[in-house]
CSV table of C-alpha atoms and ligand atoms in Angstrom, one decimal:
chain,number,residue,atom,x,y,z
T,354,MET,CA,117.2,215.9,126.0
T,355,TYR,CA,120.6,217.2,125.0
T,356,ASN,CA,120.1,215.1,121.7
T,357,LEU,CA,116.9,217.2,121.0
T,358,ILE,CA,118.7,220.6,121.7
T,359,ARG,CA,121.8,219.2,119.7
T,360,ARG,CA,119.7,218.6,116.8
T,361,PHE,CA,118.1,222.0,116.9
T,362,LEU,CA,121.4,223.9,117.2
T,363,PHE,CA,122.8,222.2,114.2
T,364,LEU,CA,120.6,223.8,112.0
T,365,PHE,CA,122.6,226.7,112.5
T,366,PRO,CA,126.1,228.0,111.4
T,367,THR,CA,128.6,226.3,113.9
T,368,GLU,CA,130.4,229.5,114.8
T,369,GLY,CA,127.2,231.1,115.5
T,370,VAL,CA,125.5,228.8,117.7
T,371,HIS,CA,128.9,229.1,119.8
T,372,TYR,CA,128.4,232.4,120.8
T,373,PHE,CA,125.1,232.1,120.9
T,374,THR,CA,124.9,229.3,123.5
T,375,MET,CA,127.7,230.7,125.6
T,376,ASN,CA,126.2,234.3,125.4
T,377,SER,CA,122.9,232.6,126.7
T,378,LEU,CA,124.5,230.7,129.6
T,379,LYS,CA,126.2,234.1,130.2
T,380,LEU,CA,122.7,235.9,131.0
T,381,LEU,CA,121.8,232.7,132.8
T,382,CYS,CA,124.7,232.8,135.2
T,383,SER,CA,124.5,236.6,135.5
T,384,LEU,CA,121.9,235.9,138.2
T,385,GLY,CA,122.8,234.1,141.4
T,386,ILE,CA,119.9,231.8,141.0
T,387,GLY,CA,120.7,230.8,137.3
T,388,ARG,CA,124.6,230.3,138.3
T,389,SER,CA,123.2,227.8,141.1
T,390,LEU,CA,121.1,225.7,139.4
T,391,LEU,CA,123.3,225.6,136.4
T,392,ALA,CA,125.9,224.2,138.9
T,393,ALA,CA,123.3,221.9,140.8
T,394,ALA,CA,122.5,220.4,137.2
T,395,PHE,CA,125.9,220.0,135.7
T,396,SER,CA,128.7,220.2,138.4
T,397,PRO,CA,130.2,216.6,139.8
T,398,LYS,CA,130.1,216.0,143.2
T,399,PRO,CA,133.7,217.0,144.9
T,400,MET,CA,136.0,214.0,144.2
T,401,GLY,CA,137.5,214.2,147.5
T,402,LYS,CA,141.1,215.2,148.0
T,403,SER,CA,142.1,215.6,144.5
T,404,LYS,CA,144.5,212.8,143.1
T,405,TRP,CA,144.8,214.3,139.9
T,406,SER,CA,148.0,216.6,139.4
T,407,VAL,CA,149.9,218.1,136.7
T,408,ALA,CA,153.3,220.1,137.8
T,409,GLY,CA,152.1,220.6,141.5
T,410,LEU,CA,148.9,222.0,139.9
T,411,HIS,CA,145.7,219.9,141.8
T,412,PRO,CA,142.4,220.7,139.8
T,413,LYS,CA,139.1,219.7,142.0
T,414,ASN,CA,138.9,217.2,139.0
T,415,PRO,CA,140.9,215.6,136.2
T,416,VAL,CA,138.5,217.1,133.4
T,417,GLY,CA,139.7,220.6,131.7
T,418,LEU,CA,138.4,222.3,128.5
T,419,GLY,CA,140.8,222.7,125.8
T,420,ALA,CA,142.1,225.9,124.4
T,421,GLY,CA,140.4,227.5,121.7
T,422,PHE,CA,136.8,227.2,123.3
T,423,ASP,CA,136.9,230.3,125.7
T,424,LYS,CA,140.1,231.7,123.7
T,425,ASN,CA,139.5,235.3,125.1
T,426,ALA,CA,138.7,234.4,128.8
T,427,ARG,CA,135.2,235.9,128.3
T,428,TYR,CA,133.2,232.7,129.9
T,429,LEU,CA,135.1,231.6,133.2
T,430,ARG,CA,132.4,231.9,135.2
T,431,GLU,CA,129.9,230.0,133.2
T,432,LEU,CA,132.8,227.0,132.7
T,433,GLU,CA,133.3,226.9,136.2
T,434,ALA,CA,129.6,226.3,136.8
T,435,LEU,CA,129.6,223.8,134.4
T,436,GLY,CA,132.0,222.0,136.6
T,437,PHE,CA,135.2,222.1,134.7
T,438,GLY,CA,138.3,221.4,136.8
T,439,PHE,CA,140.4,223.8,134.8
T,440,VAL,CA,140.0,225.8,131.8
T,441,GLU,CA,142.7,226.6,129.0
T,442,ILE,CA,141.9,230.1,127.3
T,443,GLY,CA,143.5,231.4,124.4
T,444,THR,CA,145.2,230.7,122.1
T,445,VAL,CA,146.4,234.6,122.8
T,446,THR,CA,148.5,236.4,120.6
T,447,PRO,CA,150.2,239.7,121.4
T,448,LEU,CA,148.3,241.7,118.9
T,449,PRO,CA,144.4,241.5,118.4
T,450,GLN,CA,143.9,239.4,115.5
T,451,ALA,CA,140.6,238.6,113.1
T,452,GLY,CA,141.7,234.9,111.8
T,453,ASN,CA,140.5,233.7,108.8
T,454,ASP,CA,137.6,234.4,107.0
T,455,LYS,CA,134.2,233.0,107.9
T,456,PRO,CA,133.1,230.3,107.7
T,457,ARG,CA,136.2,228.9,109.4
T,458,LEU,CA,134.3,226.0,111.7
T,459,PHE,CA,132.2,223.1,110.4
T,460,ARG,CA,130.6,220.2,111.6
T,461,LEU,CA,131.2,216.5,110.9
T,462,PRO,CA,128.4,214.4,112.4
T,463,GLU,CA,128.8,211.2,110.7
T,464,ASP,CA,132.1,211.3,112.5
T,465,GLN,CA,131.2,213.1,115.1
T,466,ALA,CA,134.2,215.4,114.5
T,467,LEU,CA,134.9,219.2,113.8
T,468,ILE,CA,137.2,220.8,111.3
T,469,ASN,CA,138.4,224.3,111.9
T,470,ARG,CA,140.8,226.9,110.5
T,471,MET,CA,140.3,230.0,113.2
T,472,GLY,CA,143.5,230.9,112.8
T,473,PHE,CA,144.2,232.2,116.3
T,474,ASN,CA,141.3,235.0,116.3
T,475,ASN,CA,141.6,236.2,119.6
T,476,ASP,CA,141.4,240.2,121.3
T,477,GLY,CA,145.3,240.2,122.0
T,478,VAL,CA,147.2,239.8,125.0
T,479,LYS,CA,146.1,243.2,127.0
T,480,ARG,CA,142.8,242.6,126.8
T,481,VAL,CA,142.5,239.1,128.0
T,482,ALA,CA,145.0,240.0,130.9
T,483,GLU,CA,142.5,242.5,131.9
T,484,ARG,CA,139.9,240.2,132.0
T,485,LEU,CA,141.8,237.7,133.7
T,486,LYS,CA,142.7,240.0,136.4
T,487,LYS,CA,139.1,241.0,137.2
T,488,TRP,CA,138.5,237.2,137.2
T,489,LYS,CA,141.6,236.8,140.0
T,490,GLN,CA,140.2,239.8,142.0
T,491,HIS,CA,136.6,237.9,141.9
T,492,VAL,CA,138.2,234.9,143.1
T,493,GLU,CA,140.2,236.6,145.8
T,494,ASN,CA,137.1,238.2,147.1
T,495,ARG,CA,134.7,235.0,147.6
T,496,SER,CA,134.6,232.7,150.0
T,497,ALA,CA,138.1,230.6,150.8
T,498,ASP,CA,136.4,227.2,150.9
T,499,LYS,CA,135.3,227.2,147.1
T,500,PRO,CA,137.7,225.3,145.1
T,501,LYS,CA,139.7,227.2,142.8
T,502,LEU,CA,139.1,227.1,139.1
T,503,ILE,CA,142.6,226.4,137.5
T,504,ILE,CA,143.6,228.8,134.6
T,505,GLY,CA,146.0,227.8,131.9
T,506,GLY,CA,147.6,230.5,129.6
T,507,ASN,CA,147.7,229.1,125.9
T,508,ILE,CA,150.0,231.6,124.0
T,509,GLY,CA,151.0,231.7,120.6
T,510,LYS,CA,152.3,234.2,117.8
T,511,ASN,CA,150.4,236.3,115.4
T,512,LYS,CA,150.1,235.8,111.6
T,513,VAL,CA,152.2,238.5,110.8
T,514,THR,CA,155.5,237.8,112.7
T,515,PRO,CA,158.0,235.7,111.0
T,516,ASN,CA,159.1,232.3,112.6
T,517,GLU,CA,162.6,233.5,113.4
T,518,GLU,CA,160.9,236.4,115.6
T,519,ALA,CA,158.4,234.0,117.1
T,520,TRP,CA,160.1,234.4,120.5
T,521,LYS,CA,159.3,237.5,121.1
T,522,ASP,CA,155.6,237.1,120.6
T,523,TYR,CA,155.7,234.2,122.9
T,524,ASP,CA,157.9,236.5,125.6
T,525,SER,CA,155.4,239.3,125.3
T,526,CYS,CA,152.4,237.1,125.8
T,527,PHE,CA,154.1,235.3,128.6
T,528,ARG,CA,155.0,238.3,130.7
T,529,GLU,CA,151.4,239.8,130.4
T,530,LEU,CA,149.7,236.7,131.5
T,531,HIS,CA,152.3,235.6,134.0
T,532,PRO,CA,150.6,237.3,137.0
T,533,TYR,CA,147.0,235.8,136.2
T,534,VAL,CA,147.2,232.0,134.8
T,535,ASP,CA,148.1,228.9,136.9
T,536,TYR,CA,150.2,227.2,133.9
T,537,PHE,CA,151.4,228.3,130.4
T,538,VAL,CA,151.1,226.3,127.2
T,539,VAL,CA,153.0,227.1,124.1
T,540,ASN,CA,151.2,226.6,121.0
T,541,VAL,CA,153.2,225.5,118.2
T,542,SER,CA,150.9,222.8,116.9
T,543,SER,CA,147.6,224.3,115.2
T,544,PRO,CA,147.3,223.9,111.3
T,545,ASN,CA,145.9,227.5,110.8
T,546,THR,CA,148.6,229.5,111.2
T,547,PRO,CA,151.4,229.3,108.0
T,548,GLY,CA,154.7,227.9,108.9
T,549,LEU,CA,153.8,227.7,113.0
T,550,ARG,CA,154.1,223.7,113.1
T,551,GLU,CA,158.0,224.4,111.9
T,552,LEU,CA,158.5,225.7,115.3
T,553,GLN,CA,158.0,222.3,116.3
T,554,GLU,CA,161.7,221.4,115.2
T,555,LYS,CA,164.2,220.9,118.2
T,556,GLU,CA,166.1,223.9,117.7
T,557,SER,CA,163.2,226.6,117.2
T,558,LEU,CA,161.2,225.1,120.2
T,559,GLY,CA,164.3,224.8,122.3
T,560,LYS,CA,164.9,228.6,121.9
T,561,ILE,CA,161.6,229.7,122.6
T,562,LEU,CA,161.0,227.3,125.7
T,563,ARG,CA,164.6,228.1,127.2
T,564,HIS,CA,164.1,232.0,126.9
T,565,LEU,CA,160.4,231.4,128.6
T,566,GLN,CA,162.1,229.2,131.1
T,567,MET,CA,164.5,232.2,131.9
T,568,ILE,CA,162.1,234.5,132.4
T,569,ASN,CA,159.8,232.3,134.5
T,570,ASN,CA,163.0,231.7,136.7
T,571,GLY,CA,163.3,235.0,137.6
T,572,LYS,CA,159.7,235.5,139.0
T,573,ALA,CA,158.6,235.3,142.5
T,574,VAL,CA,156.5,232.4,141.7
T,575,ALA,CA,157.4,230.2,138.3
T,576,LYS,CA,154.5,229.1,136.7
T,577,PRO,CA,154.5,225.3,135.1
T,578,ILE,CA,155.2,225.7,131.3
T,579,LEU,CA,153.8,222.8,128.7
T,580,LEU,CA,154.3,222.3,125.2
T,581,LYS,CA,151.1,221.5,123.0
T,582,ILE,CA,152.1,219.2,120.2
T,583,ALA,CA,150.6,217.9,117.0
T,584,PRO,CA,149.3,214.6,116.2
T,585,ASP,CA,150.8,214.6,113.0
T,586,LEU,CA,154.6,214.6,114.3
T,587,THR,CA,156.7,211.7,113.0
T,588,ILE,CA,158.2,209.6,115.2
T,589,ASP,CA,161.6,211.5,115.1
T,590,GLN,CA,160.0,214.6,115.8
T,591,VAL,CA,158.2,213.0,118.7
T,592,ASP,CA,161.7,211.5,119.8
T,593,ASP,CA,162.7,215.1,119.8
T,594,VAL,CA,160.4,216.8,121.8
T,595,ILE,CA,160.7,213.8,124.2
T,596,ASP,CA,164.5,214.5,124.3
T,597,LEU,CA,164.2,218.2,124.5
T,598,ALA,CA,161.5,218.1,127.2
T,599,LEU,CA,163.9,215.8,129.4
T,600,GLU,CA,166.9,218.0,128.9
T,601,ILE,CA,164.9,221.1,129.6
T,602,LYS,CA,163.4,219.8,132.2
T,603,LEU,CA,160.0,221.4,130.6
T,604,ASP,CA,156.6,220.7,133.2
T,605,GLY,CA,154.6,218.7,130.6
T,606,LEU,CA,153.1,218.1,127.4
T,607,VAL,CA,149.5,218.9,126.0
T,608,CYS,CA,148.8,216.1,123.6
T,609,SER,CA,147.5,216.6,121.2
T,610,ASN,CA,146.4,219.6,119.0
T,611,THR,CA,143.8,218.7,115.9
T,612,THR,CA,145.3,216.9,113.1
T,613,ILE,CA,145.4,217.9,109.3
T,614,ASN,CA,145.0,214.2,108.5
T,615,ARG,CA,141.7,212.8,106.7
T,616,ALA,CA,142.1,209.0,106.4
T,617,GLY,CA,139.1,207.0,107.5
T,618,LEU,CA,136.6,209.6,107.8
T,619,LYS,CA,132.8,208.7,106.8
T,620,THR,CA,132.2,212.2,105.9
T,621,PRO,CA,131.7,211.8,101.7
T,622,ALA,CA,135.2,213.3,100.0
T,623,ASP,CA,133.4,215.8,98.1
T,624,GLN,CA,132.1,217.5,101.5
T,625,LEU,CA,135.5,217.3,102.8
T,626,GLU,CA,137.1,219.3,99.7
T,627,ALA,CA,134.2,221.4,99.8
T,628,ILE,CA,135.1,222.4,103.4
T,629,GLY,CA,139.0,222.9,102.6
T,630,PRO,CA,141.8,223.1,105.0
T,631,GLY,CA,141.7,222.8,108.7
T,632,GLY,CA,142.5,221.0,111.9
T,633,LEU,CA,140.1,217.9,112.7
T,634,SER,CA,139.2,217.2,116.0
T,635,GLY,CA,137.0,214.6,117.9
T,636,LYS,CA,136.5,211.0,117.5
T,637,PRO,CA,138.7,210.8,114.6
T,638,VAL,CA,141.6,212.0,116.7
T,639,ARG,CA,140.8,209.7,119.8
T,640,GLN,CA,143.1,206.5,118.8
T,641,ARG,CA,146.1,208.5,117.7
T,642,ALA,CA,146.0,210.7,120.4
T,643,THR,CA,146.0,207.8,122.7
T,644,ASP,CA,148.9,206.1,121.0
T,645,LEU,CA,151.0,209.3,121.3
T,646,VAL,CA,150.2,209.7,125.1
T,647,ALA,CA,151.3,206.1,125.7
T,648,TYR,CA,154.4,206.2,123.2
T,649,ILE,CA,156.0,209.5,125.1
T,650,SER,CA,154.8,207.8,128.6
T,651,GLN,CA,156.4,204.6,127.9
T,652,LYS,CA,159.3,206.5,126.0
T,653,ALA,CA,159.8,208.7,129.2
T,654,GLY,CA,159.7,206.6,131.5
T,655,GLY,CA,156.5,208.5,133.1
T,656,GLN,CA,158.7,211.6,133.6
T,657,ILE,CA,156.7,213.8,131.5
T,658,PRO,CA,153.4,215.0,132.8
T,659,ILE,CA,151.0,214.7,129.8
T,660,ILE,CA,147.5,216.4,129.8
T,661,ALA,CA,145.7,214.4,127.1
T,662,SER,CA,143.3,216.3,124.7
T,663,GLY,CA,141.7,214.6,121.6
T,664,GLY,CA,138.2,212.6,120.7
T,665,ILE,CA,137.7,212.3,124.6
T,666,PHE,CA,133.8,212.5,124.6
T,667,THR,CA,133.1,209.6,127.6
T,668,GLY,CA,134.3,208.3,130.9
T,669,ASP,CA,135.8,205.5,128.8
T,670,ASP,CA,137.5,207.8,126.5
T,671,ALA,CA,139.2,209.4,129.7
T,672,LYS,CA,140.2,206.4,131.2
T,673,GLU,CA,141.7,205.0,128.1
T,674,LYS,CA,144.0,208.5,128.3
T,675,LEU,CA,144.9,208.3,131.7
T,676,ASN,CA,145.3,204.3,131.3
T,677,ALA,CA,147.9,205.4,128.7
T,678,GLY,CA,149.6,207.8,131.0
T,679,ALA,CA,148.3,211.2,131.1
T,680,ALA,CA,147.6,212.9,134.3
T,681,LEU,CA,144.5,215.1,133.1
T,682,VAL,CA,142.4,215.3,130.3
T,683,GLN,CA,140.5,218.2,128.2
T,684,VAL,CA,138.0,217.8,126.3
T,685,TRP,CA,136.5,220.2,123.5
T,686,THR,CA,134.7,218.6,120.4
T,687,GLY,CA,133.3,216.1,122.7
T,688,PHE,CA,131.8,219.0,125.1
T,689,ILE,CA,129.8,219.9,121.6
T,690,TYR,CA,128.4,216.4,120.7
T,691,GLU,CA,127.4,215.3,124.4
T,692,GLY,CA,126.6,218.7,126.0
T,693,PRO,CA,127.0,220.4,128.8
T,694,ALA,CA,126.6,217.3,131.3
T,695,ILE,CA,129.9,215.8,129.9
T,696,VAL,CA,131.9,216.7,133.0
T,697,LYS,CA,129.8,215.3,135.2
T,698,ARG,CA,129.4,211.9,133.5
T,699,ILE,CA,133.5,211.6,132.8
T,700,CYS,CA,134.1,212.1,136.8
T,701,ASN,CA,131.1,209.8,137.7
T,702,THR,CA,132.9,207.1,135.7
T,703,LEU,CA,136.4,207.9,137.1
T,704,LYS,CA,135.3,207.9,140.5
J,297,LIG,C1,137.2,225.8,117.0
J,297,LIG,C2,138.4,224.9,117.6
J,297,LIG,C3,139.5,225.8,118.1
J,297,LIG,C4,140.5,225.4,118.6
J,297,LIG,N1,141.6,226.3,119.0
J,297,LIG,C5,142.6,225.9,119.6
J,297,LIG,C6,143.5,227.1,119.9
J,297,LIG,O1,143.3,228.1,119.9
J,297,LIG,N2,144.7,226.4,120.7
J,297,LIG,C7,144.8,225.4,120.6
J,297,LIG,O2,145.8,225.1,121.5
J,297,LIG,N3,144.0,224.4,120.4
J,297,LIG,C8,143.0,224.9,119.8
J,297,LIG,N4,142.0,223.7,119.5
J,297,LIG,C9,142.2,222.6,119.8
J,297,LIG,C10,141.6,222.1,120.9
J,297,LIG,O3,142.0,222.7,122.2
J,297,LIG,C11,141.8,220.3,121.1
J,297,LIG,O4,143.5,219.9,121.3
J,297,LIG,C12,141.8,219.3,119.7
J,297,LIG,O5,140.5,220.0,119.2
J,297,LIG,C13,141.2,218.1,120.3
J,297,LIG,O6,140.4,217.7,121.4
J,297,LIG,P1,139.0,217.2,121.0
J,297,LIG,O7,139.1,216.1,119.9
J,297,LIG,O8,138.4,217.0,121.9
J,297,LIG,O9,138.2,218.3,120.3
J,297,LIG,C14,140.9,224.1,118.6
J,297,LIG,C15,139.7,223.1,118.4
J,297,LIG,C16,138.9,223.8,118.1
J,297,LIG,C17,137.5,222.3,117.6
């Protein structure tokens, strides 16, 4: 059934379809009956007392939604009805920004992949924090039996902020979102903000992460802080990340973001050239992301919790990541290609 719907949706521009489908779901979920039908169709059965955890967080199932899908925290109720155990909102920046010119999101159906150069389009941290505050109030007012959707806050810097000042952007996003999210992800690995990935160097990273940890330690309740890394890091850079993570007792890594590598794609070279730069996601990053999870897990002796992201479409893909050492998994491109039953299918395989 979803194959047919996907074929139809794929006739239209990618970004427009994203908002059209999510807004249609929002309409459906505005009626209690619509929400119940959606949850009955797509939510996985409860998985018992959750054995899945990262940094003290216990989502109801190990399947989360990766950052960039609900950048502005506008679709939490709908994503909860689709059964996600956790949702990472963002990347959020201090000031709102429009992102890059459209078109900036492209499908590569032959590779079951996407290329995006969105450029951190988002409403800015203040508006996103307001939405999260309302969501928190909504959750507090409902029955305590209902399992809680874990919310991650993925934070970044504005395009106009020079790298030397980047720590200030992470600081303000961290402070604004702190009351409303369950964990943080520091994003220095998106390829679509010029110079951002230079912040993955040990010194710059250490400065940002130590600063956030200092603020965190001053709070009544500290929130886990994770770092999201690129699959394009050299081995030396990965080793630096591992050393730093162990040294500062980072709560975990999200492994990994999109890649700028285009090797081995079935999509013809002229089409790739016409699409231009951006981060590649989906099936082509699966193996690289798994290798990275396995490498970090082994090298760190399992001491760094990992949320795996990259090319997860099926329960077997999720198992591959968990077997490599991940604690939880996230989907993004797989959601587009596999459709709304993806969480349920993965959970059924993992039971
Ligand atoms: C359109 C699009 C936008 C994304 N935006 C973000 C983002 O804002 N922040 C981030 O950390 N990752 C972002 N990502 C990366 C995803 O969260 C994920 O890490 C990556 O796509 C690999 O997973 P996948 O193969 O399941 O898609 C984005 C991915 C896509 C496809």
